[in-house]
Amino acid sequence: MAAADLAGNAAGAAAGATLVAATQTGHPVHIPTGAKILAGEEELDFTLPDRIPLYWQRLYNSRNRAAGMLGVGWMLPFETRLLRTLDGNGQPQFILRDASGRETGLGNVTPATLSALPKTASHSTARCRA
């Protein structure tokens, strides 16, 4: 094998290793999505102890265009919003935005209407009262 071929193979291997390292590491930012990775106690800002403790831990996702309490892209674990908008026909529509910025359309929720909200392990129920 010629010296130029060996050098080319070595350069290709180094570039491949760099690419793998760049896409598989990136703590605290997940490189493909731009989401800030929050894992472990080192990422927890503070806790307010009580019967039900409040954990304050910031989540940033550069792809999340929603403005949370801390600004665009930033959300907190307890930050959930119910938004009321109008559809193309002027009818009210409700959207549930969770702490990750994901939005779930609930349609037109009228008083005493029950809606199932998707959740990983089980389900939740929202009730609109008059």
mmCIF file of N, CA and C in Angstrom:
data_model
loop_
_atom_site.group_PDB
_atom_site.id
_atom_site.type_symbol
_atom_site.label_atom_id
_atom_site.label_comp_id
_atom_site.label_asym_id
_atom_site.label_seq_id
_atom_site.Cartn_x
_atom_site.Cartn_y
_atom_site.Cartn_z
ATOM 1 N N MET A 1 0.852 -1.175 0.000
ATOM 2 C CA MET A 1 0.000 0.000 0.000
ATOM 3 C C MET A 1 0.898 1.239 0.000
ATOM 4 N N ALA A 2 0.585 2.205 -0.823
ATOM 5 C CA ALA A 2 1.394 3.413 -0.950
ATOM 6 C C ALA A 2 1.223 4.300 0.274
ATOM 7 N N ALA A 3 2.220 5.149 0.504
ATOM 8 C CA ALA A 3 2.191 6.062 1.650
ATOM 9 C C ALA A 3 0.987 6.998 1.563
ATOM 10 N N ALA A 4 0.651 7.442 0.341
ATOM 11 C CA ALA A 4 -0.500 8.337 0.165
ATOM 12 C C ALA A 4 -1.794 7.635 0.555
ATOM 13 N N ASP A 5 -1.903 6.337 0.218
ATOM 14 C CA ASP A 5 -3.093 5.571 0.591
ATOM 15 C C ASP A 5 -3.189 5.419 2.104
ATOM 16 N N LEU A 6 -2.046 5.133 2.739
ATOM 17 C CA LEU A 6 -2.036 4.999 4.204
ATOM 18 C C LEU A 6 -2.441 6.305 4.871
ATOM 19 N N ALA A 7 -1.908 7.415 4.358
ATOM 20 C CA ALA A 7 -2.249 8.726 4.921
ATOM 21 C C ALA A 7 -3.728 9.024 4.713
ATOM 22 N N GLY A 8 -4.246 8.681 3.523
ATOM 23 C CA GLY A 8 -5.671 8.902 3.248
ATOM 24 C C GLY A 8 -6.558 8.071 4.151
ATOM 25 N N ASN A 9 -6.177 6.803 4.375
ATOM 26 C CA ASN A 9 -6.948 5.938 5.270
ATOM 27 C C ASN A 9 -6.914 6.457 6.698
ATOM 28 N N ALA A 10 -5.736 6.909 7.137
ATOM 29 C CA ALA A 10 -5.608 7.438 8.501
ATOM 30 C C ALA A 10 -6.452 8.695 8.667
ATOM 31 N N ALA A 11 -6.417 9.576 7.663
ATOM 32 C CA ALA A 11 -7.213 10.808 7.731
ATOM 33 C C ALA A 11 -8.704 10.486 7.733
ATOM 34 N N GLY A 12 -9.109 9.515 6.904
ATOM 35 C CA GLY A 12 -10.518 9.112 6.870
ATOM 36 C C GLY A 12 -10.971 8.521 8.187
ATOM 37 N N ALA A 13 -10.120 7.698 8.809
ATOM 38 C CA ALA A 13 -10.464 7.104 10.104
ATOM 39 C C ALA A 13 -10.578 8.174 11.174
ATOM 40 N N ALA A 14 -9.664 9.144 11.156
ATOM 41 C CA ALA A 14 -9.707 10.227 12.145
ATOM 42 C C ALA A 14 -10.963 11.073 11.957
ATOM 43 N N ALA A 15 -11.311 11.377 10.700
ATOM 44 C CA ALA A 15 -12.518 12.163 10.430
ATOM 45 C C ALA A 15 -13.763 11.405 10.861
ATOM 46 N N GLY A 16 -13.788 10.090 10.598
ATOM 47 C CA GLY A 16 -14.931 9.277 11.018
ATOM 48 C C GLY A 16 -15.070 9.235 12.521
ATOM 49 N N ALA A 17 -13.950 9.097 13.234
ATOM 50 C CA ALA A 17 -13.990 9.077 14.700
ATOM 51 C C ALA A 17 -14.465 10.412 15.243
ATOM 52 N N THR A 18 -14.030 11.511 14.612
ATOM 53 C CA THR A 18 -14.462 12.842 15.046
ATOM 54 C C THR A 18 -15.957 13.016 14.829
ATOM 55 N N LEU A 19 -16.477 12.555 13.690
ATOM 56 C CA LEU A 19 -17.905 12.657 13.398
ATOM 57 C C LEU A 19 -18.723 11.854 14.393
ATOM 58 N N VAL A 20 -18.288 10.631 14.690
ATOM 59 C CA VAL A 20 -18.998 9.798 15.662
ATOM 60 C C VAL A 20 -18.990 10.470 17.024
ATOM 61 N N ALA A 21 -17.841 10.984 17.447
ATOM 62 C CA ALA A 21 -17.752 11.647 18.753
ATOM 63 C C ALA A 21 -18.647 12.877 18.800
ATOM 64 N N ALA A 22 -18.716 13.625 17.699
ATOM 65 C CA ALA A 22 -19.523 14.845 17.679
ATOM 66 C C ALA A 22 -21.010 14.561 17.727
ATOM 67 N N THR A 23 -21.447 13.436 17.159
ATOM 68 C CA THR A 23 -22.878 13.146 17.146
ATOM 69 C C THR A 23 -23.329 12.292 18.315
ATOM 70 N N GLN A 24 -22.405 11.615 18.984
ATOM 71 C CA GLN A 24 -22.789 10.745 20.091
ATOM 72 C C GLN A 24 -22.485 11.350 21.449
ATOM 73 N N THR A 25 -21.778 12.457 21.482
ATOM 74 C CA THR A 25 -21.525 13.145 22.740
ATOM 75 C C THR A 25 -22.076 14.542 22.593
ATOM 76 N N GLY A 26 -21.972 15.321 23.597
ATOM 77 C CA GLY A 26 -22.493 16.670 23.492
ATOM 78 C C GLY A 26 -23.106 17.149 24.781
ATOM 79 N N HIS A 27 -22.866 16.401 25.851
ATOM 80 C CA HIS A 27 -23.396 16.826 27.136
ATOM 81 C C HIS A 27 -22.937 18.244 27.386
ATOM 82 N N PRO A 28 -23.748 19.199 27.654
ATOM 83 C CA PRO A 28 -25.147 19.073 28.047
ATOM 84 C C PRO A 28 -26.148 19.266 26.915
ATOM 85 N N VAL A 29 -25.716 19.347 25.654
ATOM 86 C CA VAL A 29 -26.644 19.586 24.554
ATOM 87 C C VAL A 29 -26.685 18.370 23.635
ATOM 88 N N HIS A 30 -27.904 17.903 23.321
ATOM 89 C CA HIS A 30 -28.087 16.809 22.367
ATOM 90 C C HIS A 30 -27.908 17.406 20.982
ATOM 91 N N ILE A 31 -26.813 17.090 20.333
ATOM 92 C CA ILE A 31 -26.417 17.754 19.097
ATOM 93 C C ILE A 31 -27.458 17.648 17.981
ATOM 94 N N PRO A 32 -28.046 16.478 17.694
ATOM 95 C CA PRO A 32 -29.012 16.415 16.585
ATOM 96 C C PRO A 32 -30.256 17.278 16.783
ATOM 97 N N THR A 33 -30.756 17.418 18.027
ATOM 98 C CA THR A 33 -31.998 18.168 18.247
ATOM 99 C C THR A 33 -31.784 19.538 18.858
ATOM 100 N N GLY A 34 -30.648 19.771 19.493
ATOM 101 C CA GLY A 34 -30.404 21.043 20.153
ATOM 102 C C GLY A 34 -31.016 21.129 21.529
ATOM 103 N N ALA A 35 -31.554 20.029 22.036
ATOM 104 C CA ALA A 35 -32.173 20.032 23.362
ATOM 105 C C ALA A 35 -31.101 19.967 24.442
ATOM 106 N N LYS A 36 -31.259 20.772 25.483
ATOM 107 C CA LYS A 36 -30.334 20.707 26.618
ATOM 108 C C LYS A 36 -30.669 19.452 27.402
ATOM 109 N N ILE A 37 -29.657 18.662 27.679
ATOM 110 C CA ILE A 37 -29.860 17.410 28.390
ATOM 111 C C ILE A 37 -29.821 17.675 29.886
ATOM 112 N N LEU A 38 -30.856 17.264 30.585
ATOM 113 C CA LEU A 38 -30.912 17.412 32.036
ATOM 114 C C LEU A 38 -30.924 16.032 32.644
ATOM 115 N N ALA A 39 -29.844 15.682 33.311
ATOM 116 C CA ALA A 39 -29.773 14.357 33.907
ATOM 117 C C ALA A 39 -28.928 14.430 35.164
ATOM 118 N N GLY A 40 -29.464 13.933 36.238
ATOM 119 C CA GLY A 40 -28.698 13.868 37.469
ATOM 120 C C GLY A 40 -28.817 15.112 38.325
ATOM 121 N N GLU A 41 -28.289 14.998 39.519
ATOM 122 C CA GLU A 41 -28.393 16.084 40.489
ATOM 123 C C GLU A 41 -27.596 17.311 40.088
ATOM 124 N N GLU A 42 -26.550 17.147 39.270
ATOM 125 C CA GLU A 42 -25.739 18.300 38.878
ATOM 126 C C GLU A 42 -26.517 19.284 38.014
ATOM 127 N N GLU A 43 -27.609 18.855 37.408
ATOM 128 C CA GLU A 43 -28.424 19.728 36.568
ATOM 129 C C GLU A 43 -29.608 20.337 37.320
ATOM 130 N N LEU A 44 -29.854 19.895 38.532
ATOM 131 C CA LEU A 44 -30.972 20.406 39.333
ATOM 132 C C LEU A 44 -30.572 21.749 39.932
ATOM 133 N N ASP A 45 -31.344 22.805 39.648
ATOM 134 C CA ASP A 45 -31.011 24.131 40.158
ATOM 135 C C ASP A 45 -31.229 24.220 41.665
ATOM 136 N N PHE A 46 -32.435 23.871 42.113
ATOM 137 C CA PHE A 46 -32.709 23.843 43.551
ATOM 138 C C PHE A 46 -34.009 23.105 43.809
ATOM 139 N N THR A 47 -34.249 22.780 45.078
ATOM 140 C CA THR A 47 -35.469 22.103 45.515
ATOM 141 C C THR A 47 -36.065 22.887 46.668
ATOM 142 N N LEU A 48 -37.374 23.074 46.654
ATOM 143 C CA LEU A 48 -38.084 23.654 47.792
ATOM 144 C C LEU A 48 -38.770 22.504 48.512
ATOM 145 N N PRO A 49 -38.214 22.087 49.659
ATOM 146 C CA PRO A 49 -38.777 20.929 50.355
ATOM 147 C C PRO A 49 -40.121 21.252 51.002
ATOM 148 N N ASP A 50 -41.032 20.320 50.909
ATOM 149 C CA ASP A 50 -42.344 20.418 51.544
ATOM 150 C C ASP A 50 -42.979 19.045 51.421
ATOM 151 N N ARG A 51 -44.264 18.945 51.733
ATOM 152 C CA ARG A 51 -44.944 17.653 51.576
ATOM 153 C C ARG A 51 -44.835 17.158 50.145
ATOM 154 N N ILE A 52 -45.030 18.069 49.218
ATOM 155 C CA ILE A 52 -44.786 17.787 47.803
ATOM 156 C C ILE A 52 -43.678 18.751 47.385
ATOM 157 N N PRO A 53 -42.431 18.269 47.295
ATOM 158 C CA PRO A 53 -41.321 19.178 46.992
ATOM 159 C C PRO A 53 -41.402 19.728 45.566
ATOM 160 N N LEU A 54 -40.897 20.935 45.410
ATOM 161 C CA LEU A 54 -40.834 21.581 44.103
ATOM 162 C C LEU A 54 -39.396 21.483 43.605
ATOM 163 N N TYR A 55 -39.208 20.811 42.475
ATOM 164 C CA TYR A 55 -37.889 20.679 41.864
ATOM 165 C C TYR A 55 -37.779 21.697 40.738
ATOM 166 N N TRP A 56 -36.816 22.587 40.834
ATOM 167 C CA TRP A 56 -36.609 23.616 39.823
ATOM 168 C C TRP A 56 -35.444 23.172 38.946
ATOM 169 N N GLN A 57 -35.766 22.772 37.722
ATOM 170 C CA GLN A 57 -34.759 22.270 36.799
ATOM 171 C C GLN A 57 -35.098 22.786 35.410
ATOM 172 N N ARG A 58 -34.231 23.616 34.862
ATOM 173 C CA ARG A 58 -34.490 24.237 33.566
ATOM 174 C C ARG A 58 -34.274 23.254 32.417
ATOM 175 N N LEU A 59 -35.134 23.365 31.400
ATOM 176 C CA LEU A 59 -35.022 22.560 30.188
ATOM 177 C C LEU A 59 -34.965 23.520 29.012
ATOM 178 N N TYR A 60 -33.943 23.382 28.190
ATOM 179 C CA TYR A 60 -33.836 24.222 27.002
ATOM 180 C C TYR A 60 -33.862 23.352 25.763
ATOM 181 N N ASN A 61 -34.642 23.767 24.782
ATOM 182 C CA ASN A 61 -34.683 23.081 23.495
ATOM 183 C C ASN A 61 -34.710 24.158 22.423
ATOM 184 N N SER A 62 -33.666 24.231 21.628
ATOM 185 C CA SER A 62 -33.569 25.276 20.613
ATOM 186 C C SER A 62 -34.652 25.150 19.542
ATOM 187 N N ARG A 63 -35.290 23.984 19.442
ATOM 188 C CA ARG A 63 -36.353 23.785 18.457
ATOM 189 C C ARG A 63 -37.726 24.146 19.012
ATOM 190 N N ASN A 64 -37.812 24.421 20.301
ATOM 191 C CA ASN A 64 -39.071 24.782 20.941
ATOM 192 C C ASN A 64 -39.270 26.289 20.801
ATOM 193 N N ARG A 65 -40.246 26.703 20.027
ATOM 194 C CA ARG A 65 -40.510 28.127 19.789
ATOM 195 C C ARG A 65 -41.454 28.730 20.826
ATOM 196 N N ALA A 66 -41.938 27.907 21.750
ATOM 197 C CA ALA A 66 -42.856 28.402 22.777
ATOM 198 C C ALA A 66 -42.094 29.244 23.793
ATOM 199 N N ALA A 67 -42.728 30.309 24.256
ATOM 200 C CA ALA A 67 -42.131 31.162 25.283
ATOM 201 C C ALA A 67 -42.619 30.699 26.646
ATOM 202 N N GLY A 68 -41.724 30.158 27.431
ATOM 203 C CA GLY A 68 -42.054 29.730 28.785
ATOM 204 C C GLY A 68 -41.799 30.851 29.773
ATOM 205 N N MET A 69 -41.827 30.538 31.052
ATOM 206 C CA MET A 69 -41.590 31.532 32.096
ATOM 207 C C MET A 69 -40.191 32.137 31.995
ATOM 208 N N LEU A 70 -39.253 31.389 31.420
ATOM 209 C CA LEU A 70 -37.866 31.838 31.327
ATOM 210 C C LEU A 70 -37.490 32.336 29.935
ATOM 211 N N GLY A 71 -38.458 32.388 29.019
ATOM 212 C CA GLY A 71 -38.190 32.875 27.671
ATOM 213 C C GLY A 71 -38.392 31.790 26.625
ATOM 214 N N VAL A 72 -38.166 32.151 25.376
ATOM 215 C CA VAL A 72 -38.371 31.236 24.250
ATOM 216 C C VAL A 72 -37.407 30.057 24.349
ATOM 217 N N GLY A 73 -37.961 28.852 24.223
ATOM 218 C CA GLY A 73 -37.159 27.632 24.249
ATOM 219 C C GLY A 73 -36.924 27.069 25.635
ATOM 220 N N TRP A 74 -37.133 27.852 26.672
ATOM 221 C CA TRP A 74 -36.906 27.407 28.052
ATOM 222 C C TRP A 74 -38.225 26.987 28.685
ATOM 223 N N MET A 75 -38.225 25.860 29.368
ATOM 224 C CA MET A 75 -39.410 25.384 30.077
ATOM 225 C C MET A 75 -38.981 24.833 31.432
ATOM 226 N N LEU A 76 -39.937 24.710 32.317
ATOM 227 C CA LEU A 76 -39.740 24.114 33.636
ATOM 228 C C LEU A 76 -40.614 22.872 33.735
ATOM 229 N N PRO A 77 -40.236 21.877 34.555
ATOM 230 C CA PRO A 77 -40.994 20.620 34.620
ATOM 231 C C PRO A 77 -42.474 20.799 34.950
ATOM 232 N N PHE A 78 -42.809 21.829 35.712
ATOM 233 C CA PHE A 78 -44.200 22.027 36.125
ATOM 234 C C PHE A 78 -44.941 22.999 35.219
ATOM 235 N N GLU A 79 -44.321 23.434 34.148
ATOM 236 C CA GLU A 79 -44.906 24.448 33.283
ATOM 237 C C GLU A 79 -45.786 23.811 32.209
ATOM 238 N N THR A 80 -47.077 23.839 32.417
ATOM 239 C CA THR A 80 -48.053 23.315 31.473
ATOM 240 C C THR A 80 -49.078 24.410 31.224
ATOM 241 N N ARG A 81 -49.476 24.577 29.982
ATOM 242 C CA ARG A 81 -50.414 25.660 29.659
ATOM 243 C C ARG A 81 -51.576 25.142 28.834
ATOM 244 N N LEU A 82 -52.722 25.744 29.052
ATOM 245 C CA LEU A 82 -53.904 25.488 28.242
ATOM 246 C C LEU A 82 -54.156 26.757 27.440
ATOM 247 N N LEU A 83 -54.048 26.648 26.120
ATOM 248 C CA LEU A 83 -54.189 27.799 25.238
ATOM 249 C C LEU A 83 -55.529 27.747 24.521
ATOM 250 N N ARG A 84 -56.152 28.905 24.363
ATOM 251 C CA ARG A 84 -57.413 29.003 23.617
ATOM 252 C C ARG A 84 -57.133 29.807 22.358
ATOM 253 N N THR A 85 -57.424 29.205 21.201
ATOM 254 C CA THR A 85 -57.237 29.865 19.911
ATOM 255 C C THR A 85 -58.527 29.735 19.109
ATOM 256 N N LEU A 86 -58.547 30.320 17.946
ATOM 257 C CA LEU A 86 -59.694 30.192 17.038
ATOM 258 C C LEU A 86 -59.246 29.440 15.796
ATOM 259 N N ASP A 87 -60.094 28.519 15.321
ATOM 260 C CA ASP A 87 -59.762 27.791 14.095
ATOM 261 C C ASP A 87 -60.105 28.664 12.886
ATOM 262 N N GLY A 88 -59.982 28.119 11.686
ATOM 263 C CA GLY A 88 -60.248 28.859 10.457
ATOM 264 C C GLY A 88 -61.672 29.362 10.332
ATOM 265 N N ASN A 89 -62.615 28.731 11.043
ATOM 266 C CA ASN A 89 -64.024 29.136 11.001
ATOM 267 C C ASN A 89 -64.399 30.037 12.165
ATOM 268 N N GLY A 90 -63.423 30.444 12.971
ATOM 269 C CA GLY A 90 -63.701 31.307 14.115
ATOM 270 C C GLY A 90 -64.192 30.560 15.341
ATOM 271 N N GLN A 91 -64.138 29.226 15.315
ATOM 272 C CA GLN A 91 -64.574 28.422 16.459
ATOM 273 C C GLN A 91 -63.426 28.282 17.465
ATOM 274 N N PRO A 92 -63.738 28.335 18.763
ATOM 275 C CA PRO A 92 -62.669 28.200 19.761
ATOM 276 C C PRO A 92 -62.080 26.791 19.764
ATOM 277 N N GLN A 93 -60.779 26.718 19.895
ATOM 278 C CA GLN A 93 -60.043 25.459 19.983
ATOM 279 C C GLN A 93 -59.090 25.566 21.169
ATOM 280 N N PHE A 94 -58.891 24.469 21.868
ATOM 281 C CA PHE A 94 -57.982 24.456 23.008
ATOM 282 C C PHE A 94 -56.781 23.578 22.689
ATOM 283 N N ILE A 95 -55.624 24.032 23.136
ATOM 284 C CA ILE A 95 -54.367 23.314 22.933
ATOM 285 C C ILE A 95 -53.677 23.193 24.283
ATOM 286 N N LEU A 96 -53.251 21.982 24.623
ATOM 287 C CA LEU A 96 -52.497 21.752 25.851
ATOM 288 C C LEU A 96 -51.018 21.707 25.494
ATOM 289 N N ARG A 97 -50.207 22.580 26.119
ATOM 290 C CA ARG A 97 -48.761 22.594 25.891
ATOM 291 C C ARG A 97 -48.073 22.075 27.152
ATOM 292 N N ASP A 98 -47.311 20.982 27.018
ATOM 293 C CA ASP A 98 -46.640 20.403 28.186
ATOM 294 C C ASP A 98 -45.268 21.050 28.400
ATOM 295 N N ALA A 99 -44.550 20.577 29.427
ATOM 296 C CA ALA A 99 -43.280 21.184 29.813
ATOM 297 C C ALA A 99 -42.205 21.059 28.744
ATOM 298 N N SER A 100 -42.330 20.115 27.828
ATOM 299 C CA SER A 100 -41.329 19.973 26.767
ATOM 300 C C SER A 100 -41.653 20.852 25.565
ATOM 301 N N GLY A 101 -42.819 21.517 25.584
ATOM 302 C CA GLY A 101 -43.237 22.352 24.470
ATOM 303 C C GLY A 101 -44.132 21.633 23.484
ATOM 304 N N ARG A 102 -44.381 20.335 23.728
ATOM 305 C CA ARG A 102 -45.255 19.552 22.840
ATOM 306 C C ARG A 102 -46.690 20.039 23.002
ATOM 307 N N GLU A 103 -47.386 20.208 21.896
ATOM 308 C CA GLU A 103 -48.769 20.679 21.926
ATOM 309 C C GLU A 103 -49.716 19.566 21.507
ATOM 310 N N THR A 104 -50.819 19.429 22.255
ATOM 311 C CA THR A 104 -51.852 18.443 21.965
ATOM 312 C C THR A 104 -53.161 19.186 21.766
ATOM 313 N N GLY A 105 -53.754 19.055 20.581
ATOM 314 C CA GLY A 105 -55.025 19.705 20.302
ATOM 315 C C GLY A 105 -56.168 18.992 21.000
ATOM 316 N N LEU A 106 -57.016 19.751 21.674
ATOM 317 C CA LEU A 106 -58.165 19.188 22.378
ATOM 318 C C LEU A 106 -59.474 19.490 21.672
ATOM 319 N N GLY A 107 -59.414 20.298 20.615
ATOM 320 C CA GLY A 107 -60.638 20.666 19.916
ATOM 321 C C GLY A 107 -61.402 21.731 20.680
ATOM 322 N N ASN A 108 -62.698 21.800 20.428
ATOM 323 C CA ASN A 108 -63.545 22.769 21.108
ATOM 324 C C ASN A 108 -64.098 22.120 22.371
ATOM 325 N N VAL A 109 -63.511 22.429 23.503
ATOM 326 C CA VAL A 109 -63.942 21.863 24.779
ATOM 327 C C VAL A 109 -65.011 22.779 25.362
ATOM 328 N N THR A 110 -66.206 22.247 25.522
ATOM 329 C CA THR A 110 -67.311 23.021 26.086
ATOM 330 C C THR A 110 -67.474 22.670 27.563
ATOM 331 N N PRO A 111 -68.249 23.458 28.325
ATOM 332 C CA PRO A 111 -68.435 23.148 29.744
ATOM 333 C C PRO A 111 -68.887 21.703 29.962
ATOM 334 N N ALA A 112 -68.281 21.056 30.949
ATOM 335 C CA ALA A 112 -68.564 19.674 31.358
ATOM 336 C C ALA A 112 -68.097 18.636 30.344
ATOM 337 N N THR A 113 -67.272 19.025 29.370
ATOM 338 C CA THR A 113 -66.714 18.075 28.410
ATOM 339 C C THR A 113 -65.484 17.413 29.013
ATOM 340 N N LEU A 114 -65.369 16.104 28.851
ATOM 341 C CA LEU A 114 -64.183 15.383 29.303
ATOM 342 C C LEU A 114 -63.309 15.075 28.101
ATOM 343 N N SER A 115 -62.009 15.256 28.265
ATOM 344 C CA SER A 115 -61.056 14.953 27.196
ATOM 345 C C SER A 115 -59.930 14.115 27.766
ATOM 346 N N ALA A 116 -59.569 13.043 27.085
ATOM 347 C CA ALA A 116 -58.427 12.227 27.496
ATOM 348 C C ALA A 116 -57.166 12.855 26.936
ATOM 349 N N LEU A 117 -56.166 13.007 27.777
ATOM 350 C CA LEU A 117 -54.894 13.575 27.364
ATOM 351 C C LEU A 117 -53.864 12.464 27.289
ATOM 352 N N PRO A 118 -53.149 12.345 26.178
ATOM 353 C CA PRO A 118 -52.176 11.261 26.052
ATOM 354 C C PRO A 118 -51.054 11.375 27.078
ATOM 355 N N LYS A 119 -50.632 10.245 27.599
ATOM 356 C CA LYS A 119 -49.533 10.184 28.550
ATOM 357 C C LYS A 119 -48.844 8.842 28.355
ATOM 358 N N THR A 120 -47.582 8.761 28.656
ATOM 359 C CA THR A 120 -46.816 7.547 28.383
ATOM 360 C C THR A 120 -47.340 6.342 29.136
ATOM 361 N N ALA A 121 -47.481 6.430 30.451
ATOM 362 C CA ALA A 121 -47.820 5.263 31.260
ATOM 363 C C ALA A 121 -49.322 5.046 31.421
ATOM 364 N N SER A 122 -50.105 6.095 31.506
ATOM 365 C CA SER A 122 -51.549 5.929 31.696
ATOM 366 C C SER A 122 -52.260 7.053 30.959
ATOM 367 N N HIS A 123 -53.269 7.629 31.554
ATOM 368 C CA HIS A 123 -53.935 8.761 30.923
ATOM 369 C C HIS A 123 -54.297 9.799 31.975
ATOM 370 N N SER A 124 -54.604 10.985 31.508
ATOM 371 C CA SER A 124 -55.044 12.072 32.370
ATOM 372 C C SER A 124 -56.386 12.545 31.851
ATOM 373 N N THR A 125 -57.120 13.255 32.664
ATOM 374 C CA THR A 125 -58.416 13.763 32.245
ATOM 375 C C THR A 125 -58.483 15.259 32.504
ATOM 376 N N ALA A 126 -58.987 16.000 31.531
ATOM 377 C CA ALA A 126 -59.202 17.436 31.690
ATOM 378 C C ALA A 126 -60.701 17.666 31.728
ATOM 379 N N ARG A 127 -61.148 18.529 32.597
ATOM 380 C CA ARG A 127 -62.571 18.830 32.672
ATOM 381 C C ARG A 127 -62.754 20.335 32.619
ATOM 382 N N CYS A 128 -63.628 20.767 31.758
ATOM 383 C CA CYS A 128 -63.939 22.182 31.613
ATOM 384 C C CYS A 128 -65.241 22.445 32.356
ATOM 385 N N ARG A 129 -65.220 23.390 33.283
ATOM 386 C CA ARG A 129 -66.425 23.696 34.063
ATOM 387 C C ARG A 129 -67.021 25.016 33.609
ATOM 388 N N ALA A 130 -68.329 25.121 33.760
ATOM 389 C CA ALA A 130 -69.033 26.351 33.378
ATOM 390 C C ALA A 130 -68.700 27.467 34.333
#
